[in-house]
PDB file of N, CA and C in Angstrom:
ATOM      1  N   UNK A   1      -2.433-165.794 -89.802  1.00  0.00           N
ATOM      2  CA  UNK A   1      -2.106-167.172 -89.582  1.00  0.00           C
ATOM      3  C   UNK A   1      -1.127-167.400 -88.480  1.00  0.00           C
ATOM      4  N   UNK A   2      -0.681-168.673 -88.610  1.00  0.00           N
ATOM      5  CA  UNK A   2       0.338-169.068 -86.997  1.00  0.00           C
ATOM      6  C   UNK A   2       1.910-168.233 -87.450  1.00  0.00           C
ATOM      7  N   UNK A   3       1.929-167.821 -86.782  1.00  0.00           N
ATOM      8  CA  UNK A   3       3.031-167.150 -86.356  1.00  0.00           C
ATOM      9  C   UNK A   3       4.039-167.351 -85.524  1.00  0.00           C
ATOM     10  N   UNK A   4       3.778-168.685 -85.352  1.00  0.00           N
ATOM     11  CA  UNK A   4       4.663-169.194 -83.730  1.00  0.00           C
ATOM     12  C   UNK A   4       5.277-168.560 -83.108  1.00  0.00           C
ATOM     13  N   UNK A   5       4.400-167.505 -82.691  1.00  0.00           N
ATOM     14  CA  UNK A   5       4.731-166.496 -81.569  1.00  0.00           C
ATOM     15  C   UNK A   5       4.303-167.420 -80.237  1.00  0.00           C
ATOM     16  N   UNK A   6       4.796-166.970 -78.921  1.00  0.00           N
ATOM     17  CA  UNK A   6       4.178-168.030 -77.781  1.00  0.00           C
ATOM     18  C   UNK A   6       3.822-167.108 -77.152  1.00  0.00           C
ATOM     19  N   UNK A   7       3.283-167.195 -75.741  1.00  0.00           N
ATOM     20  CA  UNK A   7       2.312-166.592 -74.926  1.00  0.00           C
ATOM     21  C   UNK A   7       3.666-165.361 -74.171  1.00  0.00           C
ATOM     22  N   UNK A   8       4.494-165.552 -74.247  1.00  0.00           N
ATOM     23  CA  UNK A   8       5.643-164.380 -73.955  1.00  0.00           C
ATOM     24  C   UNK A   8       5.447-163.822 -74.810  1.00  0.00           C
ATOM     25  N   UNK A   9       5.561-163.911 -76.085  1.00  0.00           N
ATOM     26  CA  UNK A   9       5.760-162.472 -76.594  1.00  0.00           C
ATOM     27  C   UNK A   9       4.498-161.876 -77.663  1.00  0.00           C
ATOM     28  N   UNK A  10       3.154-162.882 -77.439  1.00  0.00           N
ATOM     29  CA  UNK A  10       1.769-161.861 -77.634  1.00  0.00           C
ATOM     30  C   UNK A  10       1.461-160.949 -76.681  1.00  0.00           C
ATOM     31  N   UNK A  11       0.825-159.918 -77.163  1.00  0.00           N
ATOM     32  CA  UNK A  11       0.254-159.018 -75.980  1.00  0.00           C
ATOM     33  C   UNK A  11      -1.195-159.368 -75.851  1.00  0.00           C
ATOM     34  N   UNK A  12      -1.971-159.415 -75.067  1.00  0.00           N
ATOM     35  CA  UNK A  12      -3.415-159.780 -74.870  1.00  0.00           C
ATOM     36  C   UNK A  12      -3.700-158.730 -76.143  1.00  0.00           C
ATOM     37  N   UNK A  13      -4.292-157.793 -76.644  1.00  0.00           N
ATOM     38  CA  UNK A  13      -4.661-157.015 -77.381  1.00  0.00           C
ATOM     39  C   UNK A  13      -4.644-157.442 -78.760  1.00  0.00           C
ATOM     40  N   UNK A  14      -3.184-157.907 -79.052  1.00  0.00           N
ATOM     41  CA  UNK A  14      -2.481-158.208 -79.812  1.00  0.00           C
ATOM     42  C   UNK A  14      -3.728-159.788 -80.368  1.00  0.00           C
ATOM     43  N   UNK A  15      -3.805-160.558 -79.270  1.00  0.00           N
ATOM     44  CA  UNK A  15      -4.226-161.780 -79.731  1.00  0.00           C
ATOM     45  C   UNK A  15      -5.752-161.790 -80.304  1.00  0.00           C
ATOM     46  N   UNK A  16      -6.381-160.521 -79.513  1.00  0.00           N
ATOM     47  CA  UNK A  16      -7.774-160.464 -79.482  1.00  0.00           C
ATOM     48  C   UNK A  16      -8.020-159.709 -81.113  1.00  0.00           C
ATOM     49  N   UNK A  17      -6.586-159.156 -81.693  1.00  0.00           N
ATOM     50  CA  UNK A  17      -7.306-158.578 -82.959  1.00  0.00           C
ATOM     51  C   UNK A  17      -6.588-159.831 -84.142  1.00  0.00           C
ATOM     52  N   UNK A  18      -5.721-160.755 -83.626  1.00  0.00           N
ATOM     53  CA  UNK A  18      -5.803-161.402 -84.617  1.00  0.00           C
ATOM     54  C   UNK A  18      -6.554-162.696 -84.491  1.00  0.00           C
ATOM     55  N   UNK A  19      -7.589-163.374 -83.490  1.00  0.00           N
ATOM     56  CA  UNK A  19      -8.769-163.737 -83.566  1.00  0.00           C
ATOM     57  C   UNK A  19      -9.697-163.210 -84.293  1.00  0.00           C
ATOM     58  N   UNK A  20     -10.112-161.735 -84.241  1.00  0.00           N
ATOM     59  CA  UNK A  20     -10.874-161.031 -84.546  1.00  0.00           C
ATOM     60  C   UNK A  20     -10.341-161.410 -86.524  1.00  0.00           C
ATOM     61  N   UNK A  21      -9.579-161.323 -86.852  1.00  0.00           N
ATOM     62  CA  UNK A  21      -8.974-161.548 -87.826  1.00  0.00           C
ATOM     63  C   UNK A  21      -9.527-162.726 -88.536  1.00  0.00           C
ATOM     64  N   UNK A  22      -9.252-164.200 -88.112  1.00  0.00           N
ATOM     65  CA  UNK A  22      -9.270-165.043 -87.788  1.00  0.00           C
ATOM     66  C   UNK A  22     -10.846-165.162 -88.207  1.00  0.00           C
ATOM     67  N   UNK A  23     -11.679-164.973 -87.480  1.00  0.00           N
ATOM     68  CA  UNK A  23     -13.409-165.130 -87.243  1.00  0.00           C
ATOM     69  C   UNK A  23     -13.597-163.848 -88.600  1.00  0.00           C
ATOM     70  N   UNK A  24     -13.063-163.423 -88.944  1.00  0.00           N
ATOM     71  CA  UNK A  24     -13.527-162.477 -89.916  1.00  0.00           C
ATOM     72  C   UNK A  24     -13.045-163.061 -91.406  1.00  0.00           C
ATOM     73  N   UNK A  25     -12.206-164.234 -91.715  1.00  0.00           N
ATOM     74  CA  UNK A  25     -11.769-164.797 -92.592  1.00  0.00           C
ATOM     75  C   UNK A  25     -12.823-165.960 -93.073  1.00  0.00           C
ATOM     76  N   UNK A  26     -13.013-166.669 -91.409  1.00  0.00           N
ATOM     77  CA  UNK A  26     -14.442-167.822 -91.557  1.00  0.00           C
ATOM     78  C   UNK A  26     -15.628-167.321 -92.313  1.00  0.00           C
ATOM     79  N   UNK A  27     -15.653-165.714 -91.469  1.00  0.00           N
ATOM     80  CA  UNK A  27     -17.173-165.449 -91.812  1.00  0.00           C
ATOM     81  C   UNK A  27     -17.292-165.508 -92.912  1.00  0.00           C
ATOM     82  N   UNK A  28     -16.098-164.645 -93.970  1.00  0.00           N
ATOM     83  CA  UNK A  28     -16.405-164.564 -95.444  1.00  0.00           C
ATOM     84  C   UNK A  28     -16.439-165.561 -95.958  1.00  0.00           C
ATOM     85  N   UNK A  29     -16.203-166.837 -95.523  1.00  0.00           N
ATOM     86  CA  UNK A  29     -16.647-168.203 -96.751  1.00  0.00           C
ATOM     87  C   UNK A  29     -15.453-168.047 -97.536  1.00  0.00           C
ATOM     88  N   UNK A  30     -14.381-166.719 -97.555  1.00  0.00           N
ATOM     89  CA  UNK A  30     -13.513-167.174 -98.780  1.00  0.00           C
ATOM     90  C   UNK A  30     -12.081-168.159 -97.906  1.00  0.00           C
ATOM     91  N   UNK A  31     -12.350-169.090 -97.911  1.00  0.00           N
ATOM     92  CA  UNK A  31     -11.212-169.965 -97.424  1.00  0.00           C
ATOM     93  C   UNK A  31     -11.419-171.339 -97.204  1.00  0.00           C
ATOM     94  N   UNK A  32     -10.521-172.010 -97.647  1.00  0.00           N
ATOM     95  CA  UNK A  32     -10.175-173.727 -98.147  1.00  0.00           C
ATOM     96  C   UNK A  32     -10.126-174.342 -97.429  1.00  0.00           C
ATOM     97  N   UNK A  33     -10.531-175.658 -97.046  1.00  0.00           N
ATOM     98  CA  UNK A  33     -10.554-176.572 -95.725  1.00  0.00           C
ATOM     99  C   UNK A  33      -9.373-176.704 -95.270  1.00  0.00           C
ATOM    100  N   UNK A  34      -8.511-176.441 -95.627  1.00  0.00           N
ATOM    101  CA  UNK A  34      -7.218-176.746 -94.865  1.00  0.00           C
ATOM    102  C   UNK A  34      -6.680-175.445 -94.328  1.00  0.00           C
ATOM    103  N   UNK A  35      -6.773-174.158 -95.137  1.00  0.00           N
ATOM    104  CA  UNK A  35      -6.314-172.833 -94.330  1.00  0.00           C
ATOM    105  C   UNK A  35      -7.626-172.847 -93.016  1.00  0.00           C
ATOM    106  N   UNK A  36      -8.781-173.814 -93.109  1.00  0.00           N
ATOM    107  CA  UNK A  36      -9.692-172.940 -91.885  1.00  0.00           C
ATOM    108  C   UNK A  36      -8.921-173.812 -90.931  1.00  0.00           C
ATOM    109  N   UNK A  37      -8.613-175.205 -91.350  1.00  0.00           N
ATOM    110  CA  UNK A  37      -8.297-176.255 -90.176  1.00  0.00           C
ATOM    111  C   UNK A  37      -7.082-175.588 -89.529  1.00  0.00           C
ATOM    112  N   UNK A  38      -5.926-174.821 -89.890  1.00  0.00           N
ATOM    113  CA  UNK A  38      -5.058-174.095 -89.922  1.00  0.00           C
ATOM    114  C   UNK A  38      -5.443-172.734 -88.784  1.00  0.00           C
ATOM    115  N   UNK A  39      -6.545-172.206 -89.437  1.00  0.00           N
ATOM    116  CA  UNK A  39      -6.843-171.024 -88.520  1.00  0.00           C
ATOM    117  C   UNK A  39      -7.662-170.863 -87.451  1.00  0.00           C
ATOM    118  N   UNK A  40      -8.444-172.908 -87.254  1.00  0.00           N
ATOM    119  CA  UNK A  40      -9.076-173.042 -85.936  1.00  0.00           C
ATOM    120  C   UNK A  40      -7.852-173.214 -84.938  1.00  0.00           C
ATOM    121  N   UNK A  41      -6.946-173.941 -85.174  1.00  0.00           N
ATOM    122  CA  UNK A  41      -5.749-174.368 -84.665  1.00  0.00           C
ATOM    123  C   UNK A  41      -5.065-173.225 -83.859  1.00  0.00           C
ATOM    124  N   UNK A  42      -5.128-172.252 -84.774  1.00  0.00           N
ATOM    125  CA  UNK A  42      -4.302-170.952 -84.203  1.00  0.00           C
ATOM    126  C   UNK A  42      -5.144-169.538 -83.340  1.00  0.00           C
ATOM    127  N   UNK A  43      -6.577-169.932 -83.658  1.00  0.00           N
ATOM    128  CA  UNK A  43      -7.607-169.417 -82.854  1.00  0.00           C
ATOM    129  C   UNK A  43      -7.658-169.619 -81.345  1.00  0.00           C
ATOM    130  N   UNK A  44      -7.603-171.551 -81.467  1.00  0.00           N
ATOM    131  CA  UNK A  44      -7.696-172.054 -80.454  1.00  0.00           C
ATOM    132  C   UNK A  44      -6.208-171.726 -79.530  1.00  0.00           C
ATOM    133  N   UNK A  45      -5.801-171.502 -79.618  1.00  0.00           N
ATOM    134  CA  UNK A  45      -4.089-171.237 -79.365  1.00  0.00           C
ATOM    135  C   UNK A  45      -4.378-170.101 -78.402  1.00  0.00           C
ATOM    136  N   UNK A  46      -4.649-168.866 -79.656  1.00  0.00           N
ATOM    137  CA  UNK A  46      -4.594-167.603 -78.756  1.00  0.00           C
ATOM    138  C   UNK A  46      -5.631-167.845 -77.865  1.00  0.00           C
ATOM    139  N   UNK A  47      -6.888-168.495 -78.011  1.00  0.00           N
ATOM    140  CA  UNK A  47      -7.782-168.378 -77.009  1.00  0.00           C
ATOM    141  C   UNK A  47      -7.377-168.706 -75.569  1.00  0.00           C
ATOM    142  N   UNK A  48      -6.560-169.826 -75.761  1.00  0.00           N
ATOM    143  CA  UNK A  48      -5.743-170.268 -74.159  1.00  0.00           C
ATOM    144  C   UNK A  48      -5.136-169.462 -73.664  1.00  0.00           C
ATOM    145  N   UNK A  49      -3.948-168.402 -74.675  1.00  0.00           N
ATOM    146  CA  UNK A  49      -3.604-167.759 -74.538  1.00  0.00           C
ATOM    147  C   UNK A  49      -3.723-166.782 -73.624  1.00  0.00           C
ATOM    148  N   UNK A  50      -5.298-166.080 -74.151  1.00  0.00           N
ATOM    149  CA  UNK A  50      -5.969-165.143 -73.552  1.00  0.00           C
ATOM    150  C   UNK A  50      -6.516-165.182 -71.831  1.00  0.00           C
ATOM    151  N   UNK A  51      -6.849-166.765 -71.651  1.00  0.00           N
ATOM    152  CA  UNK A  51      -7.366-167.051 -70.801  1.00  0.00           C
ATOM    153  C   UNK A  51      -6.072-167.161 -69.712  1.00  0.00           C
ATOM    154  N   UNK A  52      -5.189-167.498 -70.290  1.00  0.00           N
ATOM    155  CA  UNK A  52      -4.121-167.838 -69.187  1.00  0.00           C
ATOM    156  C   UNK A  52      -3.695-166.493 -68.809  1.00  0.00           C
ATOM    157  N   UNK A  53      -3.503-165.342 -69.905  1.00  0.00           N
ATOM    158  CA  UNK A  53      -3.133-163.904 -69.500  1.00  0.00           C
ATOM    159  C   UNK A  53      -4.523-163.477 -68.685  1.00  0.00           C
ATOM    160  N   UNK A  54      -5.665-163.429 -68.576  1.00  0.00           N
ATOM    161  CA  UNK A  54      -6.272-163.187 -67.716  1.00  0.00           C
ATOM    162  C   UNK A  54      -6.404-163.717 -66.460  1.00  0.00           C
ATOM    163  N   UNK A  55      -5.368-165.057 -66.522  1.00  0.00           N
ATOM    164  CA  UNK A  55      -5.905-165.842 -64.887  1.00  0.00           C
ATOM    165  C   UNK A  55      -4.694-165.012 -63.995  1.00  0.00           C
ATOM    166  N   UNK A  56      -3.745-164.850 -64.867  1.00  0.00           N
ATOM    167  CA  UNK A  56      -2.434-164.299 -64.352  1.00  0.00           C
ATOM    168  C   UNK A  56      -3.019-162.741 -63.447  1.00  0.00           C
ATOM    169  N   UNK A  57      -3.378-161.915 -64.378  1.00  0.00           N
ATOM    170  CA  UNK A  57      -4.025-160.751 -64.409  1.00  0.00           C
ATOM    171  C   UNK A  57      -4.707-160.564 -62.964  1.00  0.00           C
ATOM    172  N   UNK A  58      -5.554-161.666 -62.746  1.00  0.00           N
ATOM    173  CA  UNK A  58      -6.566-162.394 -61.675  1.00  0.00           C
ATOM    174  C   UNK A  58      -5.748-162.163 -60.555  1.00  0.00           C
ATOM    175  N   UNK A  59      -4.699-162.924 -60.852  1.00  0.00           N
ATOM    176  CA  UNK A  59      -4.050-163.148 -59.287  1.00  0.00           C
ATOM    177  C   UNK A  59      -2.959-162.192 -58.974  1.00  0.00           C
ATOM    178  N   UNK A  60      -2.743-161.554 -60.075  1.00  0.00           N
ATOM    179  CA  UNK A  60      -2.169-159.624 -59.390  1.00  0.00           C
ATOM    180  C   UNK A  60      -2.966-158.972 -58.857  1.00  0.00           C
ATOM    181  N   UNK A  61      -4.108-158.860 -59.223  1.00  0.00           N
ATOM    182  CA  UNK A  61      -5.213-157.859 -58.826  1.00  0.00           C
ATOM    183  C   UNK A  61      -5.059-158.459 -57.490  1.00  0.00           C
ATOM    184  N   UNK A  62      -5.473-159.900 -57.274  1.00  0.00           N
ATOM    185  CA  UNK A  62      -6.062-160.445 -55.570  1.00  0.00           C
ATOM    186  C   UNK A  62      -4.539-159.715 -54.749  1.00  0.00           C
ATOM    187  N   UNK A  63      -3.680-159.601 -55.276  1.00  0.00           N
ATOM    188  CA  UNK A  63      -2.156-159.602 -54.761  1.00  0.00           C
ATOM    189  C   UNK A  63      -2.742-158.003 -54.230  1.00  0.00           C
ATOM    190  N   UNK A  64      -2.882-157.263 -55.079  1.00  0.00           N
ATOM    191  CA  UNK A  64      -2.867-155.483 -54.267  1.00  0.00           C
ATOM    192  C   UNK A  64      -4.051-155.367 -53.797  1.00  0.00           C
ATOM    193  N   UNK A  65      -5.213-156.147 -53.834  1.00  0.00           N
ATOM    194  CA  UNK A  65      -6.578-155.307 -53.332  1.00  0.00           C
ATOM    195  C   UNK A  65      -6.446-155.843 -51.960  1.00  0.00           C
ATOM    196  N   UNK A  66      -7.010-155.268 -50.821  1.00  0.00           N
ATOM    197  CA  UNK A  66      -7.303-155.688 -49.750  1.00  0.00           C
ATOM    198  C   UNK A  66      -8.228-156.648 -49.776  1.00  0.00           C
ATOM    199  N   UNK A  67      -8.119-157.595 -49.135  1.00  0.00           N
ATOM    200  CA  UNK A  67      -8.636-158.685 -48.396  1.00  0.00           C
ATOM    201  C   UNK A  67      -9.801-158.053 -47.999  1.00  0.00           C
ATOM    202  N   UNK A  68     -11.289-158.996 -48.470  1.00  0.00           N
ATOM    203  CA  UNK A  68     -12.490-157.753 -47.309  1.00  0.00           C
ATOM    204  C   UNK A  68     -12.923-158.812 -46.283  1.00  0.00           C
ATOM    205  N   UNK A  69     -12.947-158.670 -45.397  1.00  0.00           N
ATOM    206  CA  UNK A  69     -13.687-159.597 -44.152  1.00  0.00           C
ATOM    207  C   UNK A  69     -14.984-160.032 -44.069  1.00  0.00           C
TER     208      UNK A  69
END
C-alpha cells in the first residue's frame, strides 16, 4: 500500500515490484472497493514515477553518447 515514499527515495526496481504487488492483489479478487480504490491510487503514483525515472535516465544517456551526424 501507500507508503508516502516520493520519487527521491523509490528506486525504479523498487516501484516495479511493488506494482507487481499491487496487480497481483487485483488479480486475486481478494480485496474491498476501497483498499482497490486505494491501490489504483498508489499504482498510478509509482507508474509516473517510473516514467519520470526513465525520462531522466533518457537524458543521461543523450548526455554521454555521441551525437551521430
Amino acid at each position: 500500500g501507500g507508503t508516502g515514499v516520493t520519487s527521491k527515495t523509490v528506486k525504479f526496481n523498487a516501484a516495479l515490484e511493488e506494482l507487481d504487488q499491487i496487480l497481483e492483489k487485483i488479480d486475486s479478487g481478494k480485496i474491498d472497493l476501497d483498499d482497490l480504490l486505494k491501490e489504483i491510487v498508489r499504482a498510478n503514483t509509482l507508474i509516473e514515477l517510473c516514467r519520470e525515472k526513465i525520462k531522466k535516465a533518457e537524458v543521461e544517456v543523450k548526455k554521454v553518447l555521441p551525437k551521430s551526424t
